mmCIF file of C-alpha atoms in Angstrom:
data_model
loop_
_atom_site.group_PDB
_atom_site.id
_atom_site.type_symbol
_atom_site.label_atom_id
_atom_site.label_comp_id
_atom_site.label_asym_id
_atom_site.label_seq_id
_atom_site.Cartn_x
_atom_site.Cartn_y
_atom_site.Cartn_z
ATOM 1 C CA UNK V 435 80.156 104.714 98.895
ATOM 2 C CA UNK V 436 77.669 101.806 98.083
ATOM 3 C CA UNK V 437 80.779 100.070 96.087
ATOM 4 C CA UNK V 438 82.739 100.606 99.150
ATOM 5 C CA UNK V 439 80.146 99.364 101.338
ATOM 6 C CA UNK V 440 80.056 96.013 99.152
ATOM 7 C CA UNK V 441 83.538 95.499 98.995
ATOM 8 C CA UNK V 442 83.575 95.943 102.851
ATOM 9 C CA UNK V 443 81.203 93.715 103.320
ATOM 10 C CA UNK V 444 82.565 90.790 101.478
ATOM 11 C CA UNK V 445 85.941 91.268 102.540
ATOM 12 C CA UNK V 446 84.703 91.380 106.793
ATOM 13 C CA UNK V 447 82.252 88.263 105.352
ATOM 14 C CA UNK V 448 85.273 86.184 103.635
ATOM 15 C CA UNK V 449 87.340 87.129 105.868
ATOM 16 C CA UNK V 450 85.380 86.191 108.937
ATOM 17 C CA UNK V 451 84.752 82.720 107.680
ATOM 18 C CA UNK V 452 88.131 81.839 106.368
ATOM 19 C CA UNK V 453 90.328 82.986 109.240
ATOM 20 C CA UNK V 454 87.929 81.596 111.306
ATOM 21 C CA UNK V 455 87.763 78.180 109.946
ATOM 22 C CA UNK V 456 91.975 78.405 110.023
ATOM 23 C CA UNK V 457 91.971 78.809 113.241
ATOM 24 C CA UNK V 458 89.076 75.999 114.345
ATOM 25 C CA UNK V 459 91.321 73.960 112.152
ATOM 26 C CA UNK V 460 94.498 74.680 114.034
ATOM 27 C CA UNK V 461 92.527 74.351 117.129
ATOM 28 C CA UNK V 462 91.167 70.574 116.152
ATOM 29 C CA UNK V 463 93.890 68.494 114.601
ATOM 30 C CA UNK V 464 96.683 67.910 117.452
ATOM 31 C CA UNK V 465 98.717 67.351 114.284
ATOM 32 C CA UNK V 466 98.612 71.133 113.536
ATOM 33 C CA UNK V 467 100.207 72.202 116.480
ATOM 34 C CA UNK V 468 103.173 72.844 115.662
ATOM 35 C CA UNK V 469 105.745 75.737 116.694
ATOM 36 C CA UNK V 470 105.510 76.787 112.956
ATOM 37 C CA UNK V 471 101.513 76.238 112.293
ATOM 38 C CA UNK V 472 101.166 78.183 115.572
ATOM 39 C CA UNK V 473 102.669 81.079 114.093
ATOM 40 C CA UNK V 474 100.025 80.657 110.858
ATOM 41 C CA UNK V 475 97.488 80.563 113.792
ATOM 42 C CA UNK V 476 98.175 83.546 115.432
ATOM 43 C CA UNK V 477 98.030 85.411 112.206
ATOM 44 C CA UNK V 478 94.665 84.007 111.578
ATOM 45 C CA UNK V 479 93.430 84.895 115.195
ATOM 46 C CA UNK V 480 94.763 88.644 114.735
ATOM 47 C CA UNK V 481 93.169 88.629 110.623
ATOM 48 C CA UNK V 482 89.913 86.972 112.103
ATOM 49 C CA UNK V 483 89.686 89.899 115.178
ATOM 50 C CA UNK V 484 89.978 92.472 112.288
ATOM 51 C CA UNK V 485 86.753 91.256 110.553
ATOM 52 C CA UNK V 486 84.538 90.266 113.265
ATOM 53 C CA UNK V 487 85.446 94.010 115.175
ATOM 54 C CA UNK V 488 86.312 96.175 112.181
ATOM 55 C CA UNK V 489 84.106 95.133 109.211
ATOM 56 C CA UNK V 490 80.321 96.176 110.657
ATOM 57 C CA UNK V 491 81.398 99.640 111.606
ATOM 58 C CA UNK V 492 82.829 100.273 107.997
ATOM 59 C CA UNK V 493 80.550 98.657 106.742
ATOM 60 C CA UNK V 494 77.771 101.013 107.927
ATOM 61 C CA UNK V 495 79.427 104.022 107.774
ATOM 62 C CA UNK V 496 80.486 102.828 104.257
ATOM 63 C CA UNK V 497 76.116 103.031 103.610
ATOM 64 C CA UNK V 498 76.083 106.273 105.578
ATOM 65 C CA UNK V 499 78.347 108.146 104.095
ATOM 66 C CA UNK V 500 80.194 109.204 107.379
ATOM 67 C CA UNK V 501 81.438 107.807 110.497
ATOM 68 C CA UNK V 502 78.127 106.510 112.383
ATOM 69 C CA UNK V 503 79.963 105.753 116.041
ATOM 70 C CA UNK V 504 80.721 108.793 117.734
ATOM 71 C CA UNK V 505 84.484 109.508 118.555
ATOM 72 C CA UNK V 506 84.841 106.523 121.231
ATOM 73 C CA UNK V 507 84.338 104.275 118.767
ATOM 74 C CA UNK V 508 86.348 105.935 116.306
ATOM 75 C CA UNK V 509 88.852 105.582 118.089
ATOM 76 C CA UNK V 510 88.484 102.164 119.468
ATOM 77 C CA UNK V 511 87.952 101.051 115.659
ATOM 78 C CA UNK V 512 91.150 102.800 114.637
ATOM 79 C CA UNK V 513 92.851 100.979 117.419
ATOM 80 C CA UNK V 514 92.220 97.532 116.906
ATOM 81 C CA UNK V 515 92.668 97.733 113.029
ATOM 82 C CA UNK V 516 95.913 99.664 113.325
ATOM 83 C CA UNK V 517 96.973 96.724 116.227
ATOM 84 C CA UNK V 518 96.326 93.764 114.086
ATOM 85 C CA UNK V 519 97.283 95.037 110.963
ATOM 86 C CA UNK V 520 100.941 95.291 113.088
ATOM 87 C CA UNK V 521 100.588 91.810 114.563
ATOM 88 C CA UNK V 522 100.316 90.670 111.359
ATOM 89 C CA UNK V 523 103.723 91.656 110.177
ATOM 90 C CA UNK V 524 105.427 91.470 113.374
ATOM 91 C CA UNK V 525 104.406 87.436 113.489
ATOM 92 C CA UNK V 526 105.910 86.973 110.106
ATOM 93 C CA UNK V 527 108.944 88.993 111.418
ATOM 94 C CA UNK V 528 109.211 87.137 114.652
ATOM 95 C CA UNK V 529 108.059 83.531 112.610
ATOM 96 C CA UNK V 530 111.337 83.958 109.738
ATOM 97 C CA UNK V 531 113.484 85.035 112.369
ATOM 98 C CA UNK V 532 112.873 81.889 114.549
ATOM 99 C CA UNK V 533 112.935 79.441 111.849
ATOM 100 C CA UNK V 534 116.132 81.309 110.955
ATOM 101 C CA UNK V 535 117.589 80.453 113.800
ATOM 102 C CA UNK V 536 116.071 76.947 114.659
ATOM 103 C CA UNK V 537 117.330 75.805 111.009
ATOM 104 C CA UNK V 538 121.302 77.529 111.429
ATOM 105 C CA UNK V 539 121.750 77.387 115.117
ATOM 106 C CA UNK V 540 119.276 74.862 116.566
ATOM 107 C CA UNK V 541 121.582 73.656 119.681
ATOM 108 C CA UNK V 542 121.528 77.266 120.543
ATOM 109 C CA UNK V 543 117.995 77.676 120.974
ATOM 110 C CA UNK V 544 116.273 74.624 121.616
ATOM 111 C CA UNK V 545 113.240 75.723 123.292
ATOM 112 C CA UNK V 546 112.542 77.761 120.450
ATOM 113 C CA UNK V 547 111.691 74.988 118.572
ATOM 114 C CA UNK V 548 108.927 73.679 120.896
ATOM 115 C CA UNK V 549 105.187 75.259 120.961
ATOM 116 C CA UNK V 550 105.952 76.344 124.548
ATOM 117 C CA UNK V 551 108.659 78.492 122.767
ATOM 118 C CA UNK V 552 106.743 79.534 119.691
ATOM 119 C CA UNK V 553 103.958 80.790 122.281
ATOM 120 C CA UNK V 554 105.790 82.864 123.873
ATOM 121 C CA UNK V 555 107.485 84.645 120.904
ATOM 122 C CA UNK V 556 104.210 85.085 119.200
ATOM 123 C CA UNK V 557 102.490 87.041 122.486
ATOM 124 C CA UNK V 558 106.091 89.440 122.894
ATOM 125 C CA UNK V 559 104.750 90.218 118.897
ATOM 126 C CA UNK V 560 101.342 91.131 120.642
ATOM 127 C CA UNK V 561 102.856 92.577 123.525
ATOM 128 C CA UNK V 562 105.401 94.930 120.881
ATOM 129 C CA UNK V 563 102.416 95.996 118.144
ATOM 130 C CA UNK V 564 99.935 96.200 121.630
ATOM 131 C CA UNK V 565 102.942 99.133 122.987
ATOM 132 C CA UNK V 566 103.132 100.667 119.659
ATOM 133 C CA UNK V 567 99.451 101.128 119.085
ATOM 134 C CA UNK V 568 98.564 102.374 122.664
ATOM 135 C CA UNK V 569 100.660 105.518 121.899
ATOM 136 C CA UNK V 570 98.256 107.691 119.576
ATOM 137 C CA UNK V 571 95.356 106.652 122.578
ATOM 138 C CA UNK V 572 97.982 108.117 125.286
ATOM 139 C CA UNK V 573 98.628 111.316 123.444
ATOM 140 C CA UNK V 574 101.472 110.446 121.411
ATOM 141 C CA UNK V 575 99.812 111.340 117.642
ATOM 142 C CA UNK V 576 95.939 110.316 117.865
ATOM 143 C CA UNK V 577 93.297 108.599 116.211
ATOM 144 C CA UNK V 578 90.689 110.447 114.112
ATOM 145 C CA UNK V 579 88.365 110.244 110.972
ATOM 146 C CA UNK V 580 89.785 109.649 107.924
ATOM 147 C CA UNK V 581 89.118 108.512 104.286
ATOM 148 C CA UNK V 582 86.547 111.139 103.621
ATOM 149 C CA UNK V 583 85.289 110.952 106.634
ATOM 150 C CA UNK V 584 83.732 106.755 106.608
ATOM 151 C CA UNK V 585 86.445 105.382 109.045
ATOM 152 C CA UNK V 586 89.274 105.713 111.761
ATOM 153 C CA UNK V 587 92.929 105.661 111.694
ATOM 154 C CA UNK V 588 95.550 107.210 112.664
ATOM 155 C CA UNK V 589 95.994 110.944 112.050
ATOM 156 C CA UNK V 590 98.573 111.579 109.591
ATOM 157 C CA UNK V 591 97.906 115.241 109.264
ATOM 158 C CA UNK V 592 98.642 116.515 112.736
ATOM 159 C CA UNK V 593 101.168 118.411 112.615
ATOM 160 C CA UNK V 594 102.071 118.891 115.861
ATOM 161 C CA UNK V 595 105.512 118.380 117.910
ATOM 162 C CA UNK V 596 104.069 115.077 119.216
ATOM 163 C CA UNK V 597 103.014 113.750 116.211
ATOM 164 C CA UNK V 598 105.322 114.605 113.795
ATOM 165 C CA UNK V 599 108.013 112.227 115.807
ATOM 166 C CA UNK V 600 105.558 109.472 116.289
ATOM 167 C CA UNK V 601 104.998 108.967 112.360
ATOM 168 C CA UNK V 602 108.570 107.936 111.597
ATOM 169 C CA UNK V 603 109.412 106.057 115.015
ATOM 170 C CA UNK V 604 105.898 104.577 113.775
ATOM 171 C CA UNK V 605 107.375 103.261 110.553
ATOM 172 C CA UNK V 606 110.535 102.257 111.550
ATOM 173 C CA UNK V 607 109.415 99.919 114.414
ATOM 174 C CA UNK V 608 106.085 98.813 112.908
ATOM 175 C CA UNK V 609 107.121 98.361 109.244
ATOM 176 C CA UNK V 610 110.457 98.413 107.844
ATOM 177 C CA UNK V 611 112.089 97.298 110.560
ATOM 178 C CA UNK V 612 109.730 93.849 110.439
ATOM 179 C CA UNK V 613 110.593 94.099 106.373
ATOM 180 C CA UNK V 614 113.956 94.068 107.385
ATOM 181 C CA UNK V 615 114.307 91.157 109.568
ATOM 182 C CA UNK V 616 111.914 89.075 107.525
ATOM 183 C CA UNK V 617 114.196 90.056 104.267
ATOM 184 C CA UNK V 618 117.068 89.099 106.299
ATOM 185 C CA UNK V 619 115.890 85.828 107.751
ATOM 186 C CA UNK V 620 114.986 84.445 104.614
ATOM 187 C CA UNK V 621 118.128 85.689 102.942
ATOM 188 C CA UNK V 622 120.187 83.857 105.309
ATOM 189 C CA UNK V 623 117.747 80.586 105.596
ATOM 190 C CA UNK V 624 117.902 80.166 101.738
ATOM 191 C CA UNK V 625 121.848 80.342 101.687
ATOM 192 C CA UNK V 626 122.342 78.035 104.927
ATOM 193 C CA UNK V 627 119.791 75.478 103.104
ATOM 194 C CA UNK V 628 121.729 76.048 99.673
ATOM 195 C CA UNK V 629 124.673 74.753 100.933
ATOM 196 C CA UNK V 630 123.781 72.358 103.405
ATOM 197 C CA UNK V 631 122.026 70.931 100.167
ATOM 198 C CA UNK V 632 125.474 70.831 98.514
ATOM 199 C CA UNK V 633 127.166 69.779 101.570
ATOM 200 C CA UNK V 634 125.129 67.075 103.180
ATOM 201 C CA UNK V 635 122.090 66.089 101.308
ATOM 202 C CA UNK V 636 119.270 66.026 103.593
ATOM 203 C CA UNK V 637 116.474 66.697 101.453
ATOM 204 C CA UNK V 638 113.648 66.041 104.157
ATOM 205 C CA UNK V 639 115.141 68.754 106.474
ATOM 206 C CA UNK V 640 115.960 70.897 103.822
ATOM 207 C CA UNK V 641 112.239 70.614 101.845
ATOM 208 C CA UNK V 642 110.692 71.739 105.606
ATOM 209 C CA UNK V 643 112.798 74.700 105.727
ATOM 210 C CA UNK V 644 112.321 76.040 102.262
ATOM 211 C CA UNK V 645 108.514 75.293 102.483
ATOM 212 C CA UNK V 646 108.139 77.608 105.559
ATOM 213 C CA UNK V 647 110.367 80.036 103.887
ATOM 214 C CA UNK V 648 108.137 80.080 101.067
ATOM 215 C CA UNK V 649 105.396 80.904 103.194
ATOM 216 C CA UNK V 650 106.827 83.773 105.260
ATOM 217 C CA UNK V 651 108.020 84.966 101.944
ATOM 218 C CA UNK V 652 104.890 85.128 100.461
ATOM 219 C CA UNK V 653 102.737 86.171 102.941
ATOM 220 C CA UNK V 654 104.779 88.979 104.135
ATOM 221 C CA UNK V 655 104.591 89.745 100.116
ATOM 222 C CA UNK V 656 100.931 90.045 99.869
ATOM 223 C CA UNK V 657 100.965 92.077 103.218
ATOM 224 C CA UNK V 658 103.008 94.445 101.719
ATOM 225 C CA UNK V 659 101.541 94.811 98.486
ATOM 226 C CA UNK V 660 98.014 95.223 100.395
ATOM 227 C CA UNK V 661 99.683 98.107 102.655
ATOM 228 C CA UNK V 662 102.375 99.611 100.306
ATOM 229 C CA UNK V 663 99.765 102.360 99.049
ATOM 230 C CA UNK V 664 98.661 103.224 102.162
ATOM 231 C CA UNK V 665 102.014 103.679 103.743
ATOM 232 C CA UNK V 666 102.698 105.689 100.803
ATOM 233 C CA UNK V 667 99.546 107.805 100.750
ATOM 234 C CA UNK V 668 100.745 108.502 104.739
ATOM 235 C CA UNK V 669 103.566 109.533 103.987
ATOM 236 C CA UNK V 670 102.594 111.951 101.421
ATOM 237 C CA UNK V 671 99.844 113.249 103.801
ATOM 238 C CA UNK V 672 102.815 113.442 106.863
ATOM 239 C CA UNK V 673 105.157 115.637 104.507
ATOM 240 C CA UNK V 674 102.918 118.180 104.141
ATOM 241 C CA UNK V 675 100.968 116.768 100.835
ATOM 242 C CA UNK V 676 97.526 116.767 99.309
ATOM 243 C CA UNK V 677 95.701 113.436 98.478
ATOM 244 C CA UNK V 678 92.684 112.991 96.847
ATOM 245 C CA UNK V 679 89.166 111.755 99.139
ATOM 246 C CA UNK V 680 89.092 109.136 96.427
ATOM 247 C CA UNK V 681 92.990 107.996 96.355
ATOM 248 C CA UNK V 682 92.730 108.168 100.031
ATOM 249 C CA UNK V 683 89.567 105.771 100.272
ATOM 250 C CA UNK V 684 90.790 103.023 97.316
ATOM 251 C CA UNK V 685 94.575 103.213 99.276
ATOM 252 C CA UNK V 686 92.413 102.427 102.641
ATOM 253 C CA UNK V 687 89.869 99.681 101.085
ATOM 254 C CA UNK V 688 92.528 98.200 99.332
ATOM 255 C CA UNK V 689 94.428 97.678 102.396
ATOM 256 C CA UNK V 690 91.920 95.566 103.864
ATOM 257 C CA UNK V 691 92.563 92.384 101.251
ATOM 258 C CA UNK V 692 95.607 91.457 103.662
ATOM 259 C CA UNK V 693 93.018 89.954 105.916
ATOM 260 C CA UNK V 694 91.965 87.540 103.565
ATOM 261 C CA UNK V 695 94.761 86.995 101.807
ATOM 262 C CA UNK V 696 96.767 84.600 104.144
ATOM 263 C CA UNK V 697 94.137 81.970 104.516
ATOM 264 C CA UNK V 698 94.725 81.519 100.501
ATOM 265 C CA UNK V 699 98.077 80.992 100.974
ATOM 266 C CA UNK V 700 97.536 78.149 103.449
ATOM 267 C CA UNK V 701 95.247 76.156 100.798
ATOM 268 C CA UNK V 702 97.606 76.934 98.083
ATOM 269 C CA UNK V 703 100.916 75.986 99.881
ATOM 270 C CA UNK V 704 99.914 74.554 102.679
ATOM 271 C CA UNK V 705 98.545 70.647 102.006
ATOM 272 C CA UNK V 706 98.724 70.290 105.917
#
């Protein structure tokens, strides 16, 4: 538990600082504001929430030994993290689909290539992970102590009517179907820029749109590595299955990385 407390805190502490310098930097340079960089932004914003909200009440309950907060805050706790973990992926789904379609049909959508435009998309991904995670508090599955007991999430072991057919609808509209239009997007963005490469050598237009691609690609790689043994651990614990206290906390911690992960990738592949 103290190991877990420590690795809590530095990840809410890095976390906190990084995303939140991101977004101050996002905020300060007119430069930065673009429809693309706005995107980055908003996954800072929801990776920034997620520390400053989340981290203290793990944190302490990490020290404790059991949830300190009473089951309001459990559940509030388990809301927001389960929220902006979703946000995250649903930008990147909603960022690689738009610069999919800016980059092979941009007289189709030109106000998606604006920041008016990229606002917009980026609060219908708040609005979408905001309907999905509302469910559990409205009685569709629920929110309850988890992970031996030291945090909230969602229930995966209530095995009731209800939740039983929230878990997959859960999956399918808050991960692989993200997975799947990000895989897509960039599929079909590499191939359009492959040949246009070929075709028409325009190597400024065509180093922007592999550099974002790049990025989505990457970041939505992390997220998933970060999340991939917790979604498997749920669905283990959904069929019916045993996991370990401990595989269920390290799956859970682990998790957590994906909020510090992105601002890494801006220094690294970002010069902006």
């Amino acid at each position: 538990h103290l190991l877990m407390a420590v690795w809590l805190g530095f990840i809410g502490s890095f976390g906190f600082v990084t995303n939140l310098l991101t977004v101050l930097v996002f905020w300060c340079f007119k430069s930065l504001r673009t429809p693309f960089h706005l995107y980055l932004g908003g996954i800072a914003l929801s990776d920034l929430l997620v520390a400053a909200l989340g981290s203290p009440f793990a944190v302490a309950s990490a020290v404790g030994e059991r949830w300190l907060f009473g089951r309001a805050v459990c559940v509030w706790y388990a809301f927001v993290n389960y929220f902006l973990s979703i946000v995250s992926i649903v930008t990147m789904a909603t960022m690689s689909f738009s610069r999919y379609w800016v980059i092979i049909r941009p007289q189709s959508a030109p106000r998606l290539d604006t920041v008016y435009g990229a606002c917009v998309v980026n609060a219908l991904a708040w609005c979408y992970s905001f309907f999905w995670t509302i469910m559990p508090v409205l009685g569709w599955s629920r929110f309850t102590q988890v992970a031996a007991m030291t945090v909230c999430s969602l229930d995966w072991d209530h095995h009731t009517p209800l939740s039983k057919s929230y878990i997959p609808v859960a999956f399918l509209t808050c991960l692989f179907l993200p997975l799947g239009v990000i895989i897509f997007s960039v599929f079909k963005t590499t191939m359009h820029l492959r040949r246009v490469t070929f075709l028409y050598l325009v190597p400024n237009e065509v180093r922007a749109g592999r550099k974002t691609t790049r990025i989505t690609l990457v970041m939505a790689g992390c997220w998933l590595v970060a999340w991939l043994p917790y979604a498997c651990m749920a669905l283990v614990i959904a069929a019916g299955g045993r996991v370990s206290p401990t595989v269920e906390v390290l799956a859970t911690k682990f998790a957590k990385t994906s909020y510090i992960v992105n601002t890494i990738i801006y220094l690294v592949m970002e010069k902006e």
